[in-house]
Short mmCIF file of C-alpha atoms in Angstrom, two decimals:
data_model
loop_
_atom_site.label_atom_id
_atom_site.label_comp_id
_atom_site.label_asym_id
_atom_site.label_seq_id
_atom_site.Cartn_x
_atom_site.Cartn_y
_atom_site.Cartn_z
CA MET A 1 0.00 0.00 0.00
CA THR A 2 1.35 3.38 -0.95
CA ASN A 3 1.29 6.35 1.34
CA SER A 4 -1.61 8.75 1.48
CA PRO A 5 -1.38 12.22 -0.06
CA GLN A 6 -0.20 13.68 3.22
CA THR A 7 3.42 12.73 2.54
CA SER A 8 6.46 14.78 1.74
CA GLU A 9 5.99 14.13 -2.00
CA THR A 10 4.03 17.39 -2.22
CA PRO A 11 5.29 20.15 0.10
CA GLN A 12 2.69 21.45 2.54
CA SER A 13 3.01 25.03 1.28
CA LYS A 14 2.32 24.02 -2.33
CA ARG A 15 -0.58 21.79 -1.32
CA THR A 16 -2.13 24.58 0.78
CA ARG A 17 -1.77 27.07 -2.10
CA SER A 18 -3.35 24.62 -4.52
CA MET A 19 -6.25 23.92 -2.15
CA LEU A 20 -6.97 27.65 -1.81
CA ILE A 21 -6.91 28.12 -5.58
CA ALA A 22 -9.14 25.09 -6.14
CA ALA A 23 -11.66 26.19 -3.52
CA PHE A 24 -11.79 29.74 -4.92
CA GLY A 25 -12.84 28.36 -8.29
CA THR A 26 -16.30 27.39 -7.08
CA ILE A 27 -17.06 31.09 -6.60
CA VAL A 28 -17.04 31.54 -10.37
CA GLU A 29 -19.35 28.60 -11.14
CA TRP A 30 -21.99 29.59 -8.62
CA TYR A 31 -21.79 33.28 -9.44
CA ASP A 32 -22.55 32.39 -13.04
CA PHE A 33 -25.65 30.33 -12.44
CA SER A 34 -26.87 32.35 -9.44
CA ILE A 35 -26.74 35.70 -11.22
CA TYR A 36 -28.89 34.31 -14.01
CA PHE A 37 -31.68 33.32 -11.63
CA TYR A 38 -31.32 36.39 -9.41
CA VAL A 39 -31.93 38.72 -12.39
CA ALA A 40 -34.40 36.38 -14.08
CA THR A 41 -37.21 38.94 -14.06
CA ILE A 42 -34.95 41.51 -15.79
CA LEU A 43 -33.76 38.96 -18.37
CA THR A 44 -37.38 38.05 -19.02
CA ARG A 45 -38.25 41.58 -20.06
CA GLU A 46 -35.00 41.98 -22.03
CA PHE A 47 -35.19 38.81 -24.12
CA PHE A 48 -38.77 37.51 -24.01
CA GLY A 49 -41.03 40.52 -23.51
CA ASP A 50 -44.05 40.84 -21.24
CA ARG A 51 -46.05 37.76 -22.24
CA PRO A 52 -47.74 35.81 -19.40
CA ASP A 53 -45.42 32.84 -19.90
CA SER A 54 -42.22 34.85 -20.34
CA LEU A 55 -40.84 34.11 -16.85
CA LEU A 56 -41.36 30.39 -17.38
CA LEU A 57 -39.51 30.71 -20.67
CA THR A 58 -36.58 32.46 -18.97
CA LEU A 59 -36.40 29.81 -16.25
CA GLY A 60 -36.62 27.16 -18.96
CA VAL A 61 -33.57 28.64 -20.71
CA GLY A 62 -31.72 28.48 -17.40
CA ALA A 63 -32.77 24.86 -17.04
CA ALA A 64 -31.53 24.15 -20.58
CA GLY A 65 -28.04 25.08 -19.44
CA PHE A 66 -28.29 22.53 -16.68
CA LEU A 67 -29.23 19.84 -19.19
CA PHE A 68 -25.72 20.12 -20.64
CA ARG A 69 -24.05 19.52 -17.29
CA PRO A 70 -24.12 15.70 -17.56
CA LEU A 71 -22.49 15.92 -21.00
CA GLY A 72 -19.81 18.18 -19.56
CA ALA A 73 -19.49 15.78 -16.64
CA MET A 74 -18.70 12.90 -19.00
CA VAL A 75 -16.13 14.92 -20.94
CA PHE A 76 -14.42 16.66 -18.04
CA GLY A 77 -14.78 13.69 -15.71
CA HIS A 78 -12.98 11.55 -18.28
CA LEU A 79 -10.31 14.23 -18.66
CA GLY A 80 -9.95 14.59 -14.89
CA ASP A 81 -9.51 10.84 -14.34
CA ARG A 82 -7.30 10.16 -17.33
CA VAL A 83 -5.14 13.28 -17.61
CA GLY A 84 -5.51 14.94 -14.22
CA ARG A 85 -7.68 17.18 -12.06
CA ARG A 86 -5.77 20.35 -13.02
CA ALA A 87 -6.33 20.14 -16.79
CA ALA A 88 -10.09 19.70 -16.40
CA LEU A 89 -10.37 22.69 -14.08
CA VAL A 90 -8.31 25.00 -16.32
CA ILE A 91 -10.34 24.26 -19.46
CA SER A 92 -13.69 24.62 -17.70
CA ALA A 93 -12.71 28.08 -16.38
CA GLY A 94 -11.95 29.22 -19.93
CA LEU A 95 -15.33 28.12 -21.23
CA ILE A 96 -17.17 29.80 -18.35
CA SER A 97 -15.42 33.06 -19.20
CA VAL A 98 -16.54 32.82 -22.84
CA SER A 99 -20.13 32.19 -21.77
CA MET A 100 -20.27 35.10 -19.34
CA PHE A 101 -18.73 37.68 -21.69
CA GLY A 102 -20.96 36.44 -24.51
CA THR A 103 -24.11 36.84 -22.41
CA ALA A 104 -23.17 40.41 -21.53
CA MET A 105 -23.00 41.29 -25.24
CA LEU A 106 -26.27 39.68 -26.37
CA PRO A 107 -28.80 41.99 -28.09
CA GLY A 108 -32.27 42.18 -26.55
CA ILE A 109 -35.66 41.43 -28.10
CA GLU A 110 -36.16 45.01 -29.29
CA THR A 111 -32.87 44.90 -31.22
CA ALA A 112 -32.64 41.34 -32.53
CA GLY A 113 -36.05 39.86 -31.91
CA ILE A 114 -36.00 36.16 -31.11
CA TRP A 115 -32.30 35.81 -31.94
CA GLY A 116 -31.24 37.32 -28.65
CA GLY A 117 -33.18 34.63 -26.81
CA ILE A 118 -31.67 31.92 -29.03
CA GLY A 119 -28.22 33.27 -28.26
CA MET A 120 -29.02 33.07 -24.55
CA VAL A 121 -29.97 29.41 -24.93
CA VAL A 122 -26.67 28.63 -26.69
CA LEU A 123 -24.57 30.44 -24.09
CA ARG A 124 -26.45 28.83 -21.19
CA CYS A 125 -25.67 25.45 -22.75
CA VAL A 126 -21.99 26.37 -23.06
CA ALA A 127 -21.99 27.43 -19.41
CA GLY A 128 -23.71 24.20 -18.36
CA PHE A 129 -21.25 22.08 -20.31
CA SER A 130 -18.24 23.94 -18.92
CA VAL A 131 -19.23 23.49 -15.28
CA GLY A 132 -20.17 19.84 -15.72
CA ALA A 133 -17.28 18.79 -13.52
CA GLU A 134 -16.36 22.15 -11.96
CA TYR A 135 -17.78 21.74 -8.47
CA THR A 136 -17.21 18.01 -8.34
CA GLY A 137 -13.63 18.44 -9.54
CA THR A 138 -13.02 20.92 -6.75
CA MET A 139 -14.51 18.60 -4.13
CA VAL A 140 -12.38 15.70 -5.38
CA TYR A 141 -9.26 17.86 -5.35
CA LEU A 142 -9.84 19.15 -1.82
CA MET A 143 -10.76 15.73 -0.43
CA GLU A 144 -7.65 14.14 -1.90
CA SER A 145 -5.43 16.96 -0.61
CA ALA A 146 -6.81 17.32 2.94
CA THR A 147 -4.97 16.29 6.10
CA PRO A 148 -6.32 13.25 8.03
CA GLY A 149 -9.43 13.96 10.06
CA ARG A 150 -10.09 17.25 8.27
CA ARG A 151 -11.65 16.15 5.00
CA GLY A 152 -15.05 17.42 6.10
CA LEU A 153 -13.72 20.87 6.94
CA ALA A 154 -11.49 21.09 3.87
CA THR A 155 -14.19 20.15 1.38
CA SER A 156 -16.75 22.37 3.11
CA TRP A 157 -14.76 25.33 1.80
CA ALA A 158 -15.82 24.32 -1.69
CA ALA A 159 -19.42 24.61 -0.52
CA ALA A 160 -18.68 27.86 1.35
CA ASN A 161 -17.07 29.41 -1.71
CA SER A 162 -20.01 28.36 -3.86
CA GLU A 163 -22.15 30.31 -1.43
CA ILE A 164 -19.73 33.23 -1.68
CA GLY A 165 -20.35 33.10 -5.42
CA SER A 166 -24.08 33.24 -4.79
CA LEU A 167 -23.59 36.03 -2.26
CA LEU A 168 -21.49 37.98 -4.72
CA ALA A 169 -24.24 37.53 -7.30
CA VAL A 170 -27.15 38.53 -5.11
CA GLY A 171 -25.16 41.25 -3.34
CA LEU A 172 -24.07 42.91 -6.57
CA GLY A 173 -27.57 42.45 -7.94
CA ALA A 174 -29.06 44.17 -4.90
CA LEU A 175 -26.43 46.94 -5.03
CA PHE A 176 -27.05 47.66 -8.70
CA ALA A 177 -30.83 47.54 -8.22
CA SER A 178 -30.63 50.08 -5.38
CA MET A 179 -28.12 52.42 -7.07
CA LEU A 180 -29.54 52.41 -10.60
CA THR A 181 -32.93 53.44 -11.86
CA PRO A 182 -35.12 50.53 -13.05
CA ASP A 183 -34.58 51.68 -16.64
CA ALA A 184 -30.80 51.76 -16.27
CA MET A 185 -30.78 48.34 -14.63
CA GLN A 186 -32.90 47.00 -17.45
CA GLU A 187 -30.85 48.65 -20.19
CA TRP A 188 -27.24 47.96 -19.12
CA GLY A 189 -26.90 47.27 -15.39
CA TRP A 190 -27.49 43.53 -15.67
CA ARG A 191 -24.83 43.31 -18.41
CA ILE A 192 -22.14 44.60 -16.04
CA LEU A 193 -23.02 41.78 -13.66
CA PHE A 194 -22.17 39.22 -16.35
CA VAL A 195 -18.96 41.06 -17.31
CA ILE A 196 -17.81 40.75 -13.70
CA GLY A 197 -18.41 37.00 -13.88
CA GLY A 198 -16.39 36.76 -17.08
CA ILE A 199 -13.47 38.58 -15.47
CA LEU A 200 -13.52 36.25 -12.45
CA ALA A 201 -13.49 33.20 -14.71
CA ALA A 202 -10.62 34.58 -16.79
CA ILE A 203 -8.56 35.16 -13.65
CA MET A 204 -8.97 31.50 -12.73
CA ILE A 205 -7.19 30.25 -15.87
CA PRO A 206 -3.62 31.24 -14.89
CA LEU A 207 -4.28 30.50 -11.22
CA ARG A 208 -5.41 26.95 -11.92
CA SER A 209 -2.39 26.36 -14.09
CA MET A 210 -0.42 26.57 -10.83
CA LEU A 211 -2.28 23.69 -9.16
CA GLU A 212 -0.22 20.76 -7.87
CA GLU A 213 -1.68 17.42 -9.00
CA THR A 214 -2.95 15.26 -6.12
CA GLU A 215 -0.99 12.24 -4.96
CA THR A 216 -4.08 10.07 -5.56
CA THR A 217 -4.01 11.02 -9.23
CA LYS A 218 -0.30 10.27 -9.46
CA ARG A 219 -0.86 6.84 -7.93
CA ILE A 220 -3.68 5.77 -10.23
CA GLN A 221 -1.72 6.95 -13.28
CA THR A 222 1.13 4.59 -12.37
CA ALA A 223 -0.93 1.70 -10.94
CA GLN A 224 -1.22 -1.63 -12.73
CA PRO A 225 -4.37 -3.76 -13.25
CA ARG A 226 -4.67 -6.73 -10.93
CA GLU A 227 -6.86 -8.82 -13.25
CA ARG A 228 -6.51 -9.59 -16.92
CA ASP A 229 -9.95 -8.27 -17.84
CA ALA A 230 -9.16 -4.98 -16.13
CA SER A 231 -6.53 -4.08 -18.69
CA LEU A 232 -4.48 -0.95 -18.22
CA LYS A 233 -5.79 0.41 -21.52
CA SER A 234 -9.45 -0.21 -20.70
CA TRP A 235 -9.60 1.57 -17.35
CA ARG A 236 -7.47 4.50 -18.46
CA SER A 237 -9.43 5.03 -21.66
CA SER A 238 -12.89 4.51 -20.12
CA PRO A 239 -12.90 5.49 -16.42
CA LEU A 240 -16.64 6.31 -16.56
CA VAL A 241 -17.51 2.87 -17.96
CA LEU A 242 -15.39 1.27 -15.28
CA VAL A 243 -17.00 3.18 -12.43
CA LEU A 244 -20.52 2.46 -13.72
CA ARG A 245 -19.70 -1.26 -13.92
CA HIS A 246 -17.91 -1.64 -10.61
CA GLN A 247 -19.25 1.19 -8.41
CA PRO A 248 -22.93 1.67 -9.34
CA ARG A 249 -23.92 1.97 -5.69
CA ALA A 250 -21.52 4.89 -5.23
CA VAL A 251 -22.98 6.65 -8.28
CA LEU A 252 -26.52 6.11 -6.95
CA VAL A 253 -25.62 7.47 -3.51
CA ALA A 254 -23.94 10.48 -5.13
CA PHE A 255 -27.15 11.10 -7.08
CA LEU A 256 -29.44 10.77 -4.04
CA ILE A 257 -27.36 12.96 -1.74
CA SER A 258 -26.91 15.54 -4.50
CA SER A 259 -30.67 15.56 -5.18
CA ILE A 260 -31.32 16.81 -1.66
CA GLY A 261 -28.47 19.29 -1.90
CA ALA A 262 -29.69 20.72 -5.20
CA THR A 263 -33.33 20.95 -4.09
CA SER A 264 -32.55 22.56 -0.74
CA TYR A 265 -30.03 24.99 -2.23
CA PHE A 266 -32.01 26.16 -5.25
CA LEU A 267 -35.39 26.32 -3.52
CA GLY A 268 -34.06 27.38 -0.12
CA ILE A 269 -31.57 30.04 -1.28
CA THR A 270 -31.36 30.81 -5.01
CA TYR A 271 -35.08 30.78 -5.87
CA VAL A 272 -36.20 32.77 -2.79
CA PRO A 273 -35.71 36.29 -4.29
CA THR A 274 -37.74 35.31 -7.37
CA TYR A 275 -40.41 33.77 -5.12
CA LEU A 276 -40.58 36.91 -2.97
CA THR A 277 -40.93 39.13 -6.04
CA ASN A 278 -43.64 37.09 -7.75
CA GLU A 279 -45.62 35.57 -4.85
CA VAL A 280 -45.10 37.97 -1.93
CA HIS A 281 -44.93 40.99 -4.31
CA LEU A 282 -41.80 42.39 -2.69
CA ALA A 283 -39.79 44.92 -4.70
CA GLU A 284 -36.78 43.50 -6.54
CA ALA A 285 -34.32 45.44 -4.38
CA GLY A 286 -35.98 44.17 -1.19
CA SER A 287 -36.11 40.55 -2.32
CA LEU A 288 -32.47 40.64 -3.41
CA GLY A 289 -31.59 42.22 -0.06
CA LEU A 290 -33.18 39.31 1.82
CA GLY A 291 -31.36 36.93 -0.50
CA THR A 292 -28.09 38.65 0.38
CA ILE A 293 -28.68 38.18 4.10
CA ALA A 294 -29.52 34.51 3.59
CA ALA A 295 -26.33 34.00 1.58
CA VAL A 296 -24.22 35.57 4.35
CA VAL A 297 -25.79 33.23 6.90
CA ALA A 298 -25.08 30.26 4.64
CA ILE A 299 -21.40 31.18 4.33
CA ILE A 300 -20.99 31.55 8.10
CA VAL A 301 -22.51 28.18 9.00
CA THR A 302 -20.96 26.10 6.19
CA PRO A 303 -17.51 25.44 7.74
CA LEU A 304 -19.20 24.73 11.07
CA PHE A 305 -21.10 21.89 9.44
CA GLY A 306 -17.84 20.71 7.87
CA LEU A 307 -16.35 20.47 11.36
CA LEU A 308 -19.47 18.69 12.57
CA ALA A 309 -19.06 16.09 9.85
CA ASP A 310 -15.50 15.43 11.03
CA GLN A 311 -16.46 15.24 14.69
CA VAL A 312 -19.66 13.18 14.73
CA GLY A 313 -19.55 11.50 11.31
CA ARG A 314 -21.22 12.03 7.97
CA ARG A 315 -24.29 9.82 8.45
CA ARG A 316 -25.35 11.22 11.82
CA SER A 317 -24.97 14.77 10.58
CA LEU A 318 -27.00 14.11 7.43
CA ILE A 319 -29.77 12.34 9.38
CA GLY A 320 -30.21 15.40 11.58
CA LEU A 321 -30.33 17.70 8.57
CA VAL A 322 -32.83 15.69 6.55
CA VAL A 323 -35.18 15.56 9.56
CA GLY A 324 -34.85 19.33 9.92
CA LEU A 325 -35.52 19.92 6.22
CA VAL A 326 -38.64 17.75 6.23
CA LEU A 327 -40.12 19.36 9.34
CA THR A 328 -39.36 23.03 8.66
CA THR A 329 -39.45 23.80 4.93
CA VAL A 330 -43.23 24.29 4.55
CA PRO A 331 -43.70 26.33 7.77
CA VAL A 332 -40.75 28.58 6.98
CA TYR A 333 -41.96 29.22 3.43
CA ALA A 334 -45.27 30.25 4.98
CA LEU A 335 -43.44 32.80 7.13
CA LEU A 336 -42.17 34.53 3.99
CA HIS A 337 -45.77 35.70 3.41
CA VAL A 338 -46.11 37.49 6.77
CA GLY A 339 -44.95 40.77 5.26
CA SER A 340 -42.71 41.86 8.11
CA ASP A 341 -39.08 42.67 7.26
CA GLY A 342 -37.87 41.07 10.48
CA VAL A 343 -39.84 37.88 9.93
CA GLY A 344 -38.70 37.79 6.31
CA ILE A 345 -35.05 37.97 7.34
CA ILE A 346 -35.51 35.19 9.88
CA ALA A 347 -37.37 32.98 7.41
CA ALA A 348 -34.88 33.47 4.56
CA SER A 349 -31.98 32.79 6.93
CA PHE A 350 -33.67 29.71 8.38
CA LEU A 351 -34.13 28.25 4.90
CA ALA A 352 -30.46 28.88 4.13
CA VAL A 353 -28.99 27.08 7.17
CA PRO A 354 -29.96 23.45 6.43
CA ALA A 355 -29.34 23.97 2.71
CA ALA A 356 -25.82 25.19 3.43
CA GLY A 357 -25.26 22.46 5.99
CA TRP A 358 -26.23 19.72 3.58
CA SER A 359 -23.91 21.06 0.90
CA ALA A 360 -21.05 21.28 3.40
CA ILE A 361 -21.35 17.67 4.58
CA ALA A 362 -22.11 16.28 1.12
CA ALA A 363 -18.86 17.83 -0.14
CA SER A 364 -16.88 15.19 1.76
CA THR A 365 -19.49 12.42 1.81
CA ILE A 366 -19.90 12.11 -1.97
CA PRO A 367 -16.23 11.71 -3.02
CA GLU A 368 -15.74 9.26 -0.13
CA GLN A 369 -18.27 6.92 -1.76
CA PHE A 370 -15.79 6.17 -4.57
CA THR A 371 -12.44 4.47 -4.76
CA ALA A 372 -9.59 6.33 -6.46
CA VAL A 373 -10.23 4.96 -9.96
CA GLY A 374 -13.14 6.72 -11.66
CA ARG A 375 -13.90 9.00 -8.69
CA PHE A 376 -13.99 12.17 -10.80
CA SER A 377 -16.16 10.62 -13.54
CA GLY A 378 -18.58 8.77 -11.27
CA MET A 379 -19.06 11.68 -8.93
CA ALA A 380 -19.51 14.14 -11.79
CA ILE A 381 -22.26 12.02 -13.36
CA GLY A 382 -24.18 11.37 -10.14
CA TYR A 383 -23.93 14.97 -8.98
CA ASN A 384 -24.76 16.63 -12.29
CA ILE A 385 -27.76 14.48 -13.18
CA ALA A 386 -29.18 15.34 -9.76
CA THR A 387 -28.35 19.01 -10.27
CA VAL A 388 -30.18 19.01 -13.61
CA LEU A 389 -33.31 17.35 -12.26
CA PHE A 390 -33.49 19.02 -8.84
CA GLY A 391 -31.38 22.15 -9.26
CA GLY A 392 -31.80 23.73 -12.67
CA LEU A 393 -35.35 22.46 -13.08
CA SER A 394 -36.49 23.28 -9.54
CA PRO A 395 -37.27 26.99 -10.09
CA LEU A 396 -39.09 26.10 -13.30
CA ILE A 397 -41.03 23.28 -11.61
CA ALA A 398 -41.81 25.47 -8.59
CA THR A 399 -43.19 28.28 -10.74
CA GLY A 400 -45.15 25.79 -12.85
CA LEU A 401 -46.65 24.12 -9.76
CA ILE A 402 -47.82 27.47 -8.40
CA ALA A 403 -49.40 28.34 -11.75
CA ALA A 404 -51.07 24.92 -12.07
CA THR A 405 -52.36 24.57 -8.51
CA GLY A 406 -52.71 28.13 -7.29
CA VAL A 407 -50.98 27.04 -4.06
CA SER A 408 -48.21 29.46 -3.14
CA LEU A 409 -46.55 26.88 -0.87
CA ALA A 410 -46.27 24.34 -3.70
CA PRO A 411 -42.46 24.76 -3.97
CA ALA A 412 -42.02 23.91 -0.28
CA ILE A 413 -44.30 20.86 -0.52
CA TYR A 414 -42.44 19.66 -3.61
CA ALA A 415 -39.08 20.10 -1.84
CA THR A 416 -40.28 18.13 1.20
CA VAL A 417 -41.30 15.20 -0.98
CA ILE A 418 -37.83 15.15 -2.58
CA PHE A 419 -36.14 15.25 0.82
CA LEU A 420 -38.03 12.14 1.92
CA ALA A 421 -37.77 10.23 -1.37
CA ALA A 422 -34.02 10.74 -1.74
CA GLY A 423 -32.98 10.99 1.90
CA ILE A 424 -34.14 7.63 3.21
CA PRO A 425 -32.47 5.40 0.59
CA GLY A 426 -29.42 7.67 0.34
CA LEU A 427 -28.68 7.45 4.06
CA MET A 428 -29.24 3.70 4.08
CA LEU A 429 -26.92 2.98 1.14
CA MET A 430 -24.04 5.37 1.83
CA ARG A 431 -20.71 4.14 3.17
CA ASN A 432 -19.49 6.11 6.18
CA MET A 433 -15.77 6.77 5.75
CA SER A 434 -15.46 9.67 8.21
CA GLY A 435 -12.62 8.19 10.23
CA ALA A 436 -10.87 6.31 7.43
CA GLN A 437 -7.44 7.22 6.10
CA LEU A 438 -7.44 8.39 2.49
CA ASP A 439 -5.53 5.36 1.24
CA GLU A 440 -8.34 3.20 2.66
CA VAL A 441 -10.96 5.32 0.88
CA ASP A 442 -8.90 5.16 -2.33
CA ARG A 443 -8.28 1.42 -2.24
CA ASP A 444 -9.39 -0.36 -5.40
CA ASP A 445 -9.06 -4.14 -5.56
CA MET A 446 -8.78 -4.06 -9.35
CA LEU A 447 -5.43 -2.26 -9.27
CA VAL A 448 -2.08 -2.91 -7.68
CA GLY A 449 -0.71 0.15 -5.88
CA VAL A 450 -3.98 1.91 -5.11
#
């Protein structure tokens, strides 16, 4: 058995620098997708006019971008397993930058008619493809680089930085909405928000080129197959096929845990400003302000949940959170309708806490379900399919359920059903590797040296 990544092969200073760079990258991904949904009402007017179904169309375009995430997961997951984590992360940052700058330059419906909307669809698909393995790649990198007993805390920074990305999006959105007139925000203010995202993504390209490859990656690139049918060529050329054949349970658990994370995050944090604007009839500046407060709360509590996962274990922590989500989501959504600023702040913050906590603990739990070989590919597929179905589609489904039923609490009821349906089997099937050394988590019986 080879040593774990915490050896002298990679100096501590270089590993720490690489972990900080990797964690920072999630800011860009979540800024990109969050800013789209936070300014969805503005984009609706800009690209799809004032038709009754225009908001649904805008949310549908956002969901279309998520549909390309599994494709990106296959491509970048393959690249991350076969070539290395660093290469996948560098290329994805470049594509995100192209998507963000392109969105900022799109002509609106008054200038280009339907073509502006078509361009938005294309660029959302590029963005979805490019981040197909962005967050998962960061979680894998941090988990494989963390010191023993601190994987929960280390990976929780990926979740915290994703929330910083959302905070940056909603905070800048609220700032622009309060400083600019509605006409100025509609005409050019939202474009500056996308330019900022493009700049952040471009900065990540040279930074990620400085990443040190993880020791786990180095080991699997030099390992030899133990069995004849597990030929060196086959597992290196098709890591996704290998992980689907030999670790289907891990992929399923990744999907189930990610389903809860996506639902709680997008309906408990990202969708709340849109919900407040359309259902509670709060002004855009006010709804974005509440969203900003909720994002700050999420960032503060995320590393605390990472520590909790290290101290009491992944399964116990997740059980407590899923019970909390099931019992509180509907009542807290109801509080959003009270109309009081104080109650609104409390409700928005309360929704953010379990959503942030789940993301923090899942960040270490999901990569620990996989052995070293195929971890990037398998995790990327499980996570991104869940994110498509229960992340990108959730705002669209929530808005559609309200329109179809007339029940304003329909999003909360829908979320509660998902928490139960995915939480019970996910918690039963997961392997709890909280106290295991990384070489034990990595161990793959098909290969010698891993």
